[in-house]
């Protein structure tokens, strides 16, 4: 049964990459890393009831389990190449695995990623993906590179995924399917688009970068802590989608952007005088970018209103093991 499931996954995710010397089927995969490049590795787990609602469509789960990892690679400026998939399932549900693998494969194909191995076990539903990519030596986008005086930028729009979750929680699944703004928000929650092209465009341009998975305050806080600096966010500048604005008032949009999670946009810092170059490169990469504040001396991340006064910020982002 286990091997039927693995075969189901294998046939659906077969990508052709000449650098896969040996993929699914042996004890471990053999991969060629190009000369002059570093291997970039990350992993993320999604547990039912913790990271996704019970009843989430299997195809969406397959997509998102890879997307959150490609987002981590993007935040390093890496080019994704390979992935491994550890799948824990309550039962050997072939139909579930087919749909899961189709969703996974759709995103993998879009980014030229080959699934090269994994593990299949029985237990409470949980998905762990490991993503591997490459990066020219010396061109990574670490968290620790932010300097006082840098401008802070964010790709795309913030808050959509948490907005979708809020609507789902209040109305229940199976509702809102015919409401266009809600459909668009739900797509942001279920099928986030990792900012891979933006990450590549920011190589040797951004000083520091992180993907926004736990909310802007928390994630920008990580950049500041790693870099030994503080930050000021201009609340008026935060980018929201038309769909989020249609469904929520300004205060809710701001709260979602600051402390919601699951946006998978990139937040990065760069010298302010490079703004035009950044805008040109990201537009080229098909990605909206907004300047949302500046890096300052100190250690605190503050949100400022239109008059430059600090405003009370809601609790920071998601953390596991919080008592
Ligand atoms: P082993 O006992 O050596 O760990 P497994 O029986 O777990 O091997 O897996 C057999 C092969 O199938 C290995 O190449 C493994 O990488 C691959 N594999 C297992 N589960 C998955 C999965 N969910 N996705 C992709 N490849 C998988
Ligand atoms: Mg195994």
mmCIF file of C-alpha atoms and ligand atoms in Angstrom:
data_model
loop_
_atom_site.group_PDB
_atom_site.id
_atom_site.type_symbol
_atom_site.label_atom_id
_atom_site.label_comp_id
_atom_site.label_asym_id
_atom_site.label_seq_id
_atom_site.Cartn_x
_atom_site.Cartn_y
_atom_site.Cartn_z
ATOM 1 C CA UNK A 1 0.000 0.000 0.000
ATOM 2 C CA UNK A 2 2.769 2.403 0.993
ATOM 3 C CA UNK A 3 4.589 1.694 -2.274
ATOM 4 C CA UNK A 4 1.409 2.232 -4.323
ATOM 5 C CA UNK A 5 1.090 5.656 -2.718
ATOM 6 C CA UNK A 6 4.738 6.494 -3.417
ATOM 7 C CA UNK A 7 4.232 5.425 -7.044
ATOM 8 C CA UNK A 8 1.106 7.601 -7.235
ATOM 9 C CA UNK A 9 3.196 10.564 -6.087
ATOM 10 C CA UNK A 10 6.143 9.710 -8.314
ATOM 11 C CA UNK A 11 4.226 9.506 -11.589
ATOM 12 C CA UNK A 12 2.461 12.797 -10.891
ATOM 13 C CA UNK A 13 5.553 14.786 -9.946
ATOM 14 C CA UNK A 14 8.059 13.506 -12.491
ATOM 15 C CA UNK A 15 10.032 16.529 -13.544
ATOM 16 C CA UNK A 16 13.012 16.346 -15.829
ATOM 17 C CA UNK A 17 16.109 17.972 -14.450
ATOM 18 C CA UNK A 18 19.466 16.846 -15.832
ATOM 19 C CA UNK A 19 21.019 17.525 -12.411
ATOM 20 C CA UNK A 20 18.987 14.696 -10.796
ATOM 21 C CA UNK A 21 21.412 11.785 -11.071
ATOM 22 C CA UNK A 22 19.143 9.539 -8.977
ATOM 23 C CA UNK A 23 15.669 10.498 -7.729
ATOM 24 C CA UNK A 24 12.745 8.674 -6.082
ATOM 25 C CA UNK A 25 13.362 4.944 -5.679
ATOM 26 C CA UNK A 26 16.783 4.513 -4.164
ATOM 27 C CA UNK A 27 17.969 4.935 -0.567
ATOM 28 C CA UNK A 28 18.779 8.595 -1.146
ATOM 29 C CA UNK A 29 18.841 11.047 -4.039
ATOM 30 C CA UNK A 30 22.005 12.065 -5.906
ATOM 31 C CA UNK A 31 22.017 15.675 -7.074
ATOM 32 C CA UNK A 32 24.548 17.760 -8.982
ATOM 33 C CA UNK A 33 25.229 21.191 -7.497
ATOM 34 C CA UNK A 34 26.734 23.500 -10.151
ATOM 35 C CA UNK A 35 30.324 24.643 -9.559
ATOM 36 C CA UNK A 36 30.554 28.038 -7.847
ATOM 37 C CA UNK A 37 27.132 27.638 -6.244
ATOM 38 C CA UNK A 38 26.052 26.900 -2.684
ATOM 39 C CA UNK A 39 23.341 24.398 -1.803
ATOM 40 C CA UNK A 40 20.501 26.216 0.033
ATOM 41 C CA UNK A 41 18.265 23.999 2.210
ATOM 42 C CA UNK A 42 15.101 24.576 4.236
ATOM 43 C CA UNK A 43 12.187 22.579 5.624
ATOM 44 C CA UNK A 44 8.711 23.327 6.958
ATOM 45 C CA UNK A 45 6.007 21.160 8.513
ATOM 46 C CA UNK A 46 2.250 21.623 8.222
ATOM 47 C CA UNK A 47 0.089 19.872 10.828
ATOM 48 C CA UNK A 48 -3.676 19.553 10.472
ATOM 49 C CA UNK A 49 -5.493 21.781 12.953
ATOM 50 C CA UNK A 50 -2.339 23.835 13.588
ATOM 51 C CA UNK A 51 -1.249 25.090 10.157
ATOM 52 C CA UNK A 52 -4.351 24.311 8.142
ATOM 53 C CA UNK A 53 -8.045 23.819 8.831
ATOM 54 C CA UNK A 54 -9.383 20.246 8.849
ATOM 55 C CA UNK A 55 -11.162 19.752 5.516
ATOM 56 C CA UNK A 56 -8.627 21.801 3.511
ATOM 57 C CA UNK A 57 -8.644 20.583 -0.112
ATOM 58 C CA UNK A 58 -5.788 18.072 -0.657
ATOM 59 C CA UNK A 59 -4.647 19.891 -3.821
ATOM 60 C CA UNK A 60 -4.330 23.154 -1.891
ATOM 61 C CA UNK A 61 -2.384 21.370 0.825
ATOM 62 C CA UNK A 62 0.027 19.907 -1.732
ATOM 63 C CA UNK A 63 0.560 23.329 -3.301
ATOM 64 C CA UNK A 64 0.981 25.169 -0.014
ATOM 65 C CA UNK A 65 3.339 22.648 1.578
ATOM 66 C CA UNK A 66 5.773 23.334 -1.264
ATOM 67 C CA UNK A 67 4.965 27.058 -1.525
ATOM 68 C CA UNK A 68 5.975 27.854 2.066
ATOM 69 C CA UNK A 69 9.347 26.228 1.431
ATOM 70 C CA UNK A 70 9.936 27.936 -1.921
ATOM 71 C CA UNK A 71 9.152 31.169 -0.080
ATOM 72 C CA UNK A 72 12.004 30.479 2.349
ATOM 73 C CA UNK A 73 14.352 29.827 -0.564
ATOM 74 C CA UNK A 74 13.151 33.045 -2.234
ATOM 75 C CA UNK A 75 13.920 35.006 0.933
ATOM 76 C CA UNK A 76 17.548 33.843 0.633
ATOM 77 C CA UNK A 77 17.717 34.776 -3.054
ATOM 78 C CA UNK A 78 18.038 31.105 -4.010
ATOM 79 C CA UNK A 79 16.834 29.395 -7.166
ATOM 80 C CA UNK A 80 14.731 26.347 -6.246
ATOM 81 C CA UNK A 81 15.755 23.016 -7.754
ATOM 82 C CA UNK A 82 14.718 19.950 -5.723
ATOM 83 C CA UNK A 83 12.292 18.918 -2.981
ATOM 84 C CA UNK A 84 11.657 16.016 -0.597
ATOM 85 C CA UNK A 85 8.238 15.179 0.810
ATOM 86 C CA UNK A 86 7.523 13.441 4.128
ATOM 87 C CA UNK A 87 3.831 12.636 4.213
ATOM 88 C CA UNK A 88 2.010 11.275 7.268
ATOM 89 C CA UNK A 89 -1.533 10.083 6.528
ATOM 90 C CA UNK A 90 -4.234 8.652 8.814
ATOM 91 C CA UNK A 91 -5.242 6.142 6.089
ATOM 92 C CA UNK A 92 -3.959 4.973 2.693
ATOM 93 C CA UNK A 93 -6.422 7.245 0.868
ATOM 94 C CA UNK A 94 -5.335 6.984 -2.803
ATOM 95 C CA UNK A 95 -7.729 9.690 -3.984
ATOM 96 C CA UNK A 96 -6.392 12.105 -1.359
ATOM 97 C CA UNK A 97 -2.799 11.366 -2.383
ATOM 98 C CA UNK A 98 -3.597 11.851 -6.100
ATOM 99 C CA UNK A 99 -5.116 15.277 -5.496
ATOM 100 C CA UNK A 100 -2.374 16.239 -3.054
ATOM 101 C CA UNK A 101 0.312 15.246 -5.570
ATOM 102 C CA UNK A 102 -1.446 17.153 -8.381
ATOM 103 C CA UNK A 103 -1.452 20.366 -6.327
ATOM 104 C CA UNK A 104 2.174 19.835 -5.332
ATOM 105 C CA UNK A 105 3.171 19.087 -8.937
ATOM 106 C CA UNK A 106 1.414 22.153 -10.329
ATOM 107 C CA UNK A 107 3.595 24.503 -8.275
ATOM 108 C CA UNK A 108 6.706 22.328 -8.668
ATOM 109 C CA UNK A 109 6.362 22.437 -12.462
ATOM 110 C CA UNK A 110 5.867 26.197 -12.450
ATOM 111 C CA UNK A 111 9.244 26.596 -10.718
ATOM 112 C CA UNK A 112 11.132 23.733 -12.370
ATOM 113 C CA UNK A 113 11.396 21.819 -9.086
ATOM 114 C CA UNK A 114 11.904 18.035 -9.117
ATOM 115 C CA UNK A 115 10.607 15.869 -6.264
ATOM 116 C CA UNK A 116 13.559 13.575 -5.564
ATOM 117 C CA UNK A 117 12.534 11.624 -2.476
ATOM 118 C CA UNK A 118 10.605 11.514 0.757
ATOM 119 C CA UNK A 119 8.924 9.303 3.279
ATOM 120 C CA UNK A 120 5.384 7.969 3.633
ATOM 121 C CA UNK A 121 4.051 6.992 7.060
ATOM 122 C CA UNK A 122 0.783 6.463 8.921
ATOM 123 C CA UNK A 123 -0.366 8.821 11.659
ATOM 124 C CA UNK A 124 -2.197 12.142 12.192
ATOM 125 C CA UNK A 125 -2.237 14.179 8.931
ATOM 126 C CA UNK A 126 0.990 16.131 8.608
ATOM 127 C CA UNK A 127 3.189 17.214 5.699
ATOM 128 C CA UNK A 128 6.881 18.071 5.831
ATOM 129 C CA UNK A 129 8.596 19.378 2.717
ATOM 130 C CA UNK A 130 12.313 19.985 2.373
ATOM 131 C CA UNK A 131 13.293 22.305 -0.452
ATOM 132 C CA UNK A 132 16.760 22.596 -1.935
ATOM 133 C CA UNK A 133 18.054 25.308 -4.198
ATOM 134 C CA UNK A 134 21.237 26.943 -5.347
ATOM 135 C CA UNK A 135 22.821 30.333 -5.028
ATOM 136 C CA UNK A 136 26.070 31.816 -6.354
ATOM 137 C CA UNK A 137 28.577 32.022 -3.497
ATOM 138 C CA UNK A 138 28.428 35.473 -1.855
ATOM 139 C CA UNK A 139 24.977 36.493 -3.138
ATOM 140 C CA UNK A 140 22.661 35.350 -0.323
ATOM 141 C CA UNK A 141 20.069 37.642 1.330
ATOM 142 C CA UNK A 142 20.619 37.071 5.060
ATOM 143 C CA UNK A 143 18.498 38.471 7.892
ATOM 144 C CA UNK A 144 21.524 40.062 9.504
ATOM 145 C CA UNK A 145 22.428 42.644 6.841
ATOM 146 C CA UNK A 146 20.090 45.567 7.644
ATOM 147 C CA UNK A 147 21.792 48.944 8.324
ATOM 148 C CA UNK A 148 20.427 52.092 9.999
ATOM 149 C CA UNK A 149 19.304 54.389 7.189
ATOM 150 C CA UNK A 150 18.115 51.525 4.928
ATOM 151 C CA UNK A 151 14.643 51.810 3.473
ATOM 152 C CA UNK A 152 12.260 48.916 4.185
ATOM 153 C CA UNK A 153 10.263 47.412 1.318
ATOM 154 C CA UNK A 154 7.621 44.737 0.969
ATOM 155 C CA UNK A 155 6.466 42.874 -2.154
ATOM 156 C CA UNK A 156 2.802 42.453 -3.114
ATOM 157 C CA UNK A 157 0.098 43.084 -0.518
ATOM 158 C CA UNK A 158 -0.246 42.128 3.154
ATOM 159 C CA UNK A 159 -3.087 40.677 5.198
ATOM 160 C CA UNK A 160 -5.066 38.775 2.561
ATOM 161 C CA UNK A 161 -4.507 35.281 3.949
ATOM 162 C CA UNK A 162 -5.539 36.204 7.481
ATOM 163 C CA UNK A 163 -8.517 38.091 6.077
ATOM 164 C CA UNK A 164 -9.573 34.894 4.298
ATOM 165 C CA UNK A 165 -9.100 32.869 7.477
ATOM 166 C CA UNK A 166 -11.202 35.356 9.431
ATOM 167 C CA UNK A 167 -14.056 35.041 6.898
ATOM 168 C CA UNK A 168 -13.777 31.241 6.836
ATOM 169 C CA UNK A 169 -13.848 31.038 10.626
ATOM 170 C CA UNK A 170 -16.879 33.292 10.931
ATOM 171 C CA UNK A 171 -18.882 31.686 8.112
ATOM 172 C CA UNK A 172 -17.541 28.161 7.838
ATOM 173 C CA UNK A 173 -16.174 26.355 4.775
ATOM 174 C CA UNK A 174 -18.438 26.015 1.745
ATOM 175 C CA UNK A 175 -19.571 29.643 1.998
ATOM 176 C CA UNK A 176 -18.569 32.730 0.052
ATOM 177 C CA UNK A 177 -17.609 30.794 -3.103
ATOM 178 C CA UNK A 178 -19.602 33.159 -5.287
ATOM 179 C CA UNK A 179 -18.252 36.343 -3.714
ATOM 180 C CA UNK A 180 -15.296 37.444 -5.922
ATOM 181 C CA UNK A 181 -13.304 39.335 -3.238
ATOM 182 C CA UNK A 182 -13.615 36.383 -0.891
ATOM 183 C CA UNK A 183 -12.532 33.930 -3.604
ATOM 184 C CA UNK A 184 -9.425 36.035 -4.272
ATOM 185 C CA UNK A 185 -8.565 36.239 -0.559
ATOM 186 C CA UNK A 186 -9.022 32.515 -0.172
ATOM 187 C CA UNK A 187 -6.641 31.890 -3.072
ATOM 188 C CA UNK A 188 -3.997 33.870 -1.177
ATOM 189 C CA UNK A 189 -4.550 31.638 1.863
ATOM 190 C CA UNK A 190 -4.686 28.303 0.058
ATOM 191 C CA UNK A 191 -2.350 28.771 -2.894
ATOM 192 C CA UNK A 192 0.242 31.404 -1.993
ATOM 193 C CA UNK A 193 2.624 32.357 -4.818
ATOM 194 C CA UNK A 194 6.190 32.210 -3.479
ATOM 195 C CA UNK A 195 8.182 35.289 -4.562
ATOM 196 C CA UNK A 196 10.962 33.355 -6.249
ATOM 197 C CA UNK A 197 11.522 35.791 -9.141
ATOM 198 C CA UNK A 198 11.609 38.719 -6.705
ATOM 199 C CA UNK A 199 14.204 36.958 -4.537
ATOM 200 C CA UNK A 200 16.413 36.371 -7.587
ATOM 201 C CA UNK A 201 16.027 40.019 -8.633
ATOM 202 C CA UNK A 202 17.140 41.169 -5.180
ATOM 203 C CA UNK A 203 20.456 39.288 -5.194
ATOM 204 C CA UNK A 204 23.335 41.698 -4.587
ATOM 205 C CA UNK A 205 20.777 44.505 -4.163
ATOM 206 C CA UNK A 206 18.995 44.009 -0.826
ATOM 207 C CA UNK A 207 20.981 44.192 2.424
ATOM 208 C CA UNK A 208 18.602 41.921 4.361
ATOM 209 C CA UNK A 209 15.527 39.883 3.478
ATOM 210 C CA UNK A 210 12.890 37.664 5.120
ATOM 211 C CA UNK A 211 9.603 36.173 3.975
ATOM 212 C CA UNK A 212 6.518 37.325 5.857
ATOM 213 C CA UNK A 213 5.063 34.116 7.249
ATOM 214 C CA UNK A 214 4.265 35.152 10.827
ATOM 215 C CA UNK A 215 3.193 38.787 10.337
ATOM 216 C CA UNK A 216 5.195 41.911 9.524
ATOM 217 C CA UNK A 217 5.987 42.907 13.133
ATOM 218 C CA UNK A 218 7.349 39.484 14.014
ATOM 219 C CA UNK A 219 9.286 38.929 10.802
ATOM 220 C CA UNK A 220 10.731 42.426 10.542
ATOM 221 C CA UNK A 221 11.551 41.966 14.241
ATOM 222 C CA UNK A 222 13.691 38.947 13.315
ATOM 223 C CA UNK A 223 15.591 41.036 10.747
ATOM 224 C CA UNK A 224 16.143 43.798 13.316
ATOM 225 C CA UNK A 225 17.264 41.396 16.042
ATOM 226 C CA UNK A 226 19.694 39.659 13.684
ATOM 227 C CA UNK A 227 21.039 42.990 12.392
ATOM 228 C CA UNK A 228 21.184 44.866 15.728
ATOM 229 C CA UNK A 229 18.921 47.689 14.527
ATOM 230 C CA UNK A 230 15.373 49.033 14.992
ATOM 231 C CA UNK A 231 12.646 49.839 12.465
ATOM 232 C CA UNK A 232 9.888 52.380 11.885
ATOM 233 C CA UNK A 233 6.898 51.294 9.815
ATOM 234 C CA UNK A 234 4.779 53.946 8.093
ATOM 235 C CA UNK A 235 1.243 52.660 8.691
ATOM 236 C CA UNK A 236 -0.144 54.805 5.878
ATOM 237 C CA UNK A 237 2.135 53.075 3.385
ATOM 238 C CA UNK A 238 1.167 49.440 4.040
ATOM 239 C CA UNK A 239 -0.057 47.839 0.783
ATOM 240 C CA UNK A 240 -3.494 46.184 0.893
ATOM 241 C CA UNK A 241 -5.320 44.452 -1.932
ATOM 242 C CA UNK A 242 -8.585 45.883 -3.261
ATOM 243 C CA UNK A 243 -10.229 42.632 -2.115
ATOM 244 C CA UNK A 244 -9.073 43.039 1.483
ATOM 245 C CA UNK A 245 -10.244 46.663 1.526
ATOM 246 C CA UNK A 246 -13.620 45.570 0.149
ATOM 247 C CA UNK A 247 -14.116 43.065 2.958
ATOM 248 C CA UNK A 248 -12.594 44.857 5.976
ATOM 249 C CA UNK A 249 -12.109 48.360 7.379
ATOM 250 C CA UNK A 250 -8.705 50.070 7.532
ATOM 251 C CA UNK A 251 -8.097 49.127 11.183
ATOM 252 C CA UNK A 252 -8.637 45.431 10.457
ATOM 253 C CA UNK A 253 -6.419 45.555 7.354
ATOM 254 C CA UNK A 254 -3.624 47.063 9.444
ATOM 255 C CA UNK A 255 -4.017 44.517 12.209
ATOM 256 C CA UNK A 256 -3.886 41.641 9.682
ATOM 257 C CA UNK A 257 -0.797 43.099 7.993
ATOM 258 C CA UNK A 258 1.092 43.666 11.250
ATOM 259 C CA UNK A 259 0.310 40.474 13.120
ATOM 260 C CA UNK A 260 -1.443 38.087 10.765
ATOM 261 C CA UNK A 261 0.595 35.433 9.032
ATOM 262 C CA UNK A 262 0.715 33.402 5.854
ATOM 263 C CA UNK A 263 1.358 36.295 3.461
ATOM 264 C CA UNK A 264 4.595 34.867 1.971
ATOM 265 C CA UNK A 265 5.629 38.252 0.643
ATOM 266 C CA UNK A 266 9.263 39.330 0.922
ATOM 267 C CA UNK A 267 10.230 42.093 3.352
ATOM 268 C CA UNK A 268 13.696 43.483 2.667
ATOM 269 C CA UNK A 269 15.919 46.439 3.354
ATOM 270 C CA UNK A 270 18.212 48.314 0.983
ATOM 271 C CA UNK A 271 19.926 51.695 0.775
ATOM 272 C CA UNK A 272 17.210 54.300 0.094
ATOM 273 C CA UNK A 273 19.027 55.637 -2.970
ATOM 274 C CA UNK A 274 18.545 52.284 -4.703
ATOM 275 C CA UNK A 275 14.737 52.589 -4.662
ATOM 276 C CA UNK A 276 14.423 53.294 -8.398
ATOM 277 C CA UNK A 277 16.607 50.309 -9.269
ATOM 278 C CA UNK A 278 14.608 48.090 -6.913
ATOM 279 C CA UNK A 279 11.316 49.195 -8.434
ATOM 280 C CA UNK A 280 12.610 48.601 -11.950
ATOM 281 C CA UNK A 281 13.952 45.125 -11.180
ATOM 282 C CA UNK A 282 10.864 43.969 -9.289
ATOM 283 C CA UNK A 283 8.479 45.337 -11.912
ATOM 284 C CA UNK A 284 10.503 43.329 -14.383
ATOM 285 C CA UNK A 285 10.036 40.283 -12.145
ATOM 286 C CA UNK A 286 6.260 40.864 -12.302
ATOM 287 C CA UNK A 287 6.042 41.952 -8.704
ATOM 288 C CA UNK A 288 4.597 45.016 -6.977
ATOM 289 C CA UNK A 289 6.874 46.619 -4.374
ATOM 290 C CA UNK A 290 6.141 49.251 -1.725
ATOM 291 C CA UNK A 291 8.445 51.245 0.521
ATOM 292 C CA UNK A 292 6.981 50.937 4.010
ATOM 293 C CA UNK A 293 9.490 52.457 6.395
ATOM 294 C CA UNK A 294 13.097 52.758 7.430
ATOM 295 C CA UNK A 295 15.714 51.047 9.546
ATOM 296 C CA UNK A 296 16.860 53.111 12.524
ATOM 297 C CA UNK A 297 19.379 52.808 15.331
ATOM 298 C CA UNK A 298 18.081 50.983 18.426
ATOM 299 C CA UNK A 299 16.243 47.710 18.867
ATOM 300 C CA UNK A 300 12.495 48.381 18.679
ATOM 301 C CA UNK A 301 10.103 47.920 15.772
ATOM 302 C CA UNK A 302 7.575 50.754 15.901
ATOM 303 C CA UNK A 303 4.553 51.579 13.758
ATOM 304 C CA UNK A 304 4.029 55.299 13.080
ATOM 305 C CA UNK A 305 0.820 57.138 12.129
ATOM 306 C CA UNK A 306 0.538 59.920 9.520
ATOM 307 C CA UNK A 307 1.947 62.449 12.034
ATOM 308 C CA UNK A 308 4.945 60.308 12.854
ATOM 309 C CA UNK A 309 3.593 59.284 16.273
ATOM 310 C CA UNK A 310 4.100 55.710 17.446
ATOM 311 C CA UNK A 311 0.853 53.767 17.662
ATOM 312 C CA UNK A 312 0.132 50.885 19.972
ATOM 313 C CA UNK A 313 0.731 47.694 18.031
ATOM 314 C CA UNK A 314 -1.209 44.493 18.502
ATOM 315 C CA UNK A 315 0.497 41.379 19.779
ATOM 316 C CA UNK A 316 3.274 40.144 17.509
ATOM 317 C CA UNK A 317 2.961 37.134 15.211
ATOM 318 C CA UNK A 318 2.352 33.477 15.621
ATOM 319 C CA UNK A 319 4.608 31.471 17.912
ATOM 320 C CA UNK A 320 4.435 27.804 18.853
ATOM 321 C CA UNK A 321 4.831 26.712 22.502
ATOM 322 C CA UNK A 322 3.395 30.015 23.752
ATOM 323 C CA UNK A 323 1.982 29.208 27.214
HETATM 324 P P1 LIG B 1 13.678 3.694 2.861
HETATM 325 O O1 LIG B 1 13.085 2.511 3.562
HETATM 326 O O2 LIG B 1 15.034 3.487 2.250
HETATM 327 O O3 LIG B 1 13.574 4.956 3.677
HETATM 328 P P2 LIG B 1 11.190 4.194 1.603
HETATM 329 O O4 LIG B 1 10.487 2.905 1.453
HETATM 330 O O5 LIG B 1 10.820 5.098 2.710
HETATM 331 O O6 LIG B 1 12.745 3.917 1.571
HETATM 332 O O7 LIG B 1 11.040 4.995 0.231
HETATM 333 C C1 LIG B 1 11.308 4.392 -1.002
HETATM 334 C C2 LIG B 1 11.665 5.445 -2.002
HETATM 335 O O8 LIG B 1 10.546 6.283 -2.226
HETATM 336 C C3 LIG B 1 12.799 6.370 -1.548
HETATM 337 O O9 LIG B 1 13.560 6.743 -2.693
HETATM 338 C C4 LIG B 1 12.062 7.559 -1.005
HETATM 339 O O10 LIG B 1 12.836 8.736 -1.148
HETATM 340 C C5 LIG B 1 10.838 7.606 -1.894
HETATM 341 N N1 LIG B 1 9.648 8.158 -1.205
HETATM 342 C C6 LIG B 1 8.994 7.662 -0.135
HETATM 343 N N2 LIG B 1 7.937 8.417 0.196
HETATM 344 C C7 LIG B 1 7.930 9.441 -0.681
HETATM 345 C C8 LIG B 1 7.098 10.592 -0.853
HETATM 346 N N3 LIG B 1 6.049 10.826 -0.037
HETATM 347 N N4 LIG B 1 7.402 11.436 -1.853
HETATM 348 C C9 LIG B 1 8.449 11.207 -2.663
HETATM 349 N N5 LIG B 1 9.258 10.164 -2.557
HETATM 350 C C10 LIG B 1 9.013 9.279 -1.580
HETATM 351 MG MG1 LIG B 2 11.805 5.916 4.392
#
